[in-house]
């Protein structure tokens, strides 16, 4: 019996050591694959857009479609973590650029813009956006943004509202929206270890690829997304969500500004008591405010792009922005 237990103990120890070795090997493999993939992908990334240098010497990337001083301008801002805003908005931009000059701005840490490690407060991000638009000599424009861009836009309009002729939100956030803390440091550690790549390979939707883009474009979005995933700017922005939402709650949209909220049915169904109501509160008493609910997920401009382009054009035409 005594020998039996000794033998069982030796076997258990060997199994445990084997399991530990497998775990270590697994972690090492995930890290190594990600490390060399990033190096390989960096050589494959194709630059695009126009780099605009602002205060501090950092370069922000801008994609302009349908250029023309005779056209009204729409400035497009991305939702949080969108890997490549220039590619993400390409289909929508090309549907609108016959009638408008479309300016897609990639904030620092996104797309082909620099990573600055400047605190991602709403004030800093809005100052940077305004500097870019000034450099491009754009002084009269419609602000249009997806998701978190709605929060930044509220404060942007409160400061630079004399330049903004309308605001359009694509399932945009609102100041009293319930928020949960994001474990940024943990996500950044997982990213450095290569696990975010592993997760994205299992769940491709995590990279928010434009569904109707060519495979070449989707590959580019992947390369850029893996490179930028949870970088210092993107991570710091998430850390400041609570701060930035509270800041936006202290200001309001002008009561006469044309405002058009295009809301996702899935977002509305997921939060039926507050999602639509939160947007209604932002345009209460505004005769130029409008809300439309479209069937689809949060990234409505991927699934309802033609409807959005048509409805945006009709909305702006109705307010003589044409």
mmCIF file of C-alpha atoms in Angstrom, residues 74 92 96 100 142-147 150 153 157 164-173 253-254 256-264 279-280 282-283 286-294 300 304-319 321:
data_model
loop_
_atom_site.group_PDB
_atom_site.id
_atom_site.type_symbol
_atom_site.label_atom_id
_atom_site.label_comp_id
_atom_site.label_asym_id
_atom_site.label_seq_id
_atom_site.Cartn_x
_atom_site.Cartn_y
_atom_site.Cartn_z
ATOM 1 C CA UNK A 74 -19.317 66.877 -42.961
ATOM 2 C CA UNK A 92 -20.608 56.000 -46.031
ATOM 3 C CA UNK A 96 -22.186 61.228 -49.361
ATOM 4 C CA UNK A 100 -20.619 67.009 -49.496
ATOM 5 C CA UNK A 142 -21.673 69.464 -39.848
ATOM 6 C CA UNK A 143 -20.254 67.323 -37.047
ATOM 7 C CA UNK A 144 -21.174 63.653 -37.379
ATOM 8 C CA UNK A 145 -19.991 60.923 -35.036
ATOM 9 C CA UNK A 146 -20.519 57.348 -33.921
ATOM 10 C CA UNK A 147 -20.860 56.096 -30.356
ATOM 11 C CA UNK A 150 -21.430 61.936 -29.251
ATOM 12 C CA UNK A 153 -19.303 66.492 -29.680
ATOM 13 C CA UNK A 157 -20.231 72.368 -29.852
ATOM 14 C CA UNK A 164 -20.963 73.863 -36.380
ATOM 15 C CA UNK A 165 -24.138 74.041 -38.488
ATOM 16 C CA UNK A 166 -25.590 70.650 -37.390
ATOM 17 C CA UNK A 167 -24.835 67.518 -35.389
ATOM 18 C CA UNK A 168 -25.633 63.957 -36.445
ATOM 19 C CA UNK A 169 -25.120 61.019 -34.100
ATOM 20 C CA UNK A 170 -24.878 57.416 -35.307
ATOM 21 C CA UNK A 171 -26.047 55.488 -32.247
ATOM 22 C CA UNK A 172 -24.076 58.052 -30.295
ATOM 23 C CA UNK A 173 -23.520 58.075 -26.537
ATOM 24 C CA UNK A 253 -26.708 71.214 -27.045
ATOM 25 C CA UNK A 254 -28.038 74.544 -28.355
ATOM 26 C CA UNK A 256 -31.913 75.687 -32.134
ATOM 27 C CA UNK A 257 -29.104 73.518 -33.582
ATOM 28 C CA UNK A 258 -30.232 70.934 -36.157
ATOM 29 C CA UNK A 259 -29.614 67.606 -34.401
ATOM 30 C CA UNK A 260 -30.328 64.184 -35.889
ATOM 31 C CA UNK A 261 -29.894 61.037 -33.773
ATOM 32 C CA UNK A 262 -29.884 57.774 -35.735
ATOM 33 C CA UNK A 263 -30.376 55.034 -33.172
ATOM 34 C CA UNK A 264 -29.720 51.298 -33.409
ATOM 35 C CA UNK A 279 -31.294 61.035 -26.679
ATOM 36 C CA UNK A 280 -34.733 62.602 -26.425
ATOM 37 C CA UNK A 282 -30.699 66.084 -25.473
ATOM 38 C CA UNK A 283 -33.142 67.604 -27.981
ATOM 39 C CA UNK A 286 -35.418 71.851 -29.859
ATOM 40 C CA UNK A 287 -37.706 72.259 -32.894
ATOM 41 C CA UNK A 288 -34.790 71.190 -35.119
ATOM 42 C CA UNK A 289 -34.154 67.913 -33.300
ATOM 43 C CA UNK A 290 -34.995 64.528 -34.793
ATOM 44 C CA UNK A 291 -34.641 60.864 -33.791
ATOM 45 C CA UNK A 292 -34.820 57.836 -36.054
ATOM 46 C CA UNK A 293 -34.489 54.185 -35.007
ATOM 47 C CA UNK A 294 -32.994 51.878 -37.649
ATOM 48 C CA UNK A 300 -25.246 50.991 -38.046
ATOM 49 C CA UNK A 304 -27.654 50.575 -42.885
ATOM 50 C CA UNK A 305 -25.193 52.709 -44.810
ATOM 51 C CA UNK A 306 -27.458 53.531 -47.777
ATOM 52 C CA UNK A 307 -30.374 54.497 -45.534
ATOM 53 C CA UNK A 308 -28.118 56.643 -43.360
ATOM 54 C CA UNK A 309 -26.662 58.455 -46.392
ATOM 55 C CA UNK A 310 -30.159 59.132 -47.775
ATOM 56 C CA UNK A 311 -31.625 60.253 -44.453
ATOM 57 C CA UNK A 312 -28.656 62.473 -43.599
ATOM 58 C CA UNK A 313 -28.925 64.186 -46.993
ATOM 59 C CA UNK A 314 -32.651 64.749 -46.530
ATOM 60 C CA UNK A 315 -32.141 66.081 -43.008
ATOM 61 C CA UNK A 316 -29.440 68.536 -44.006
ATOM 62 C CA UNK A 317 -31.420 69.615 -47.091
ATOM 63 C CA UNK A 318 -34.431 70.329 -44.872
ATOM 64 C CA UNK A 319 -32.257 72.775 -42.918
ATOM 65 C CA UNK A 321 -27.362 72.836 -45.503
#
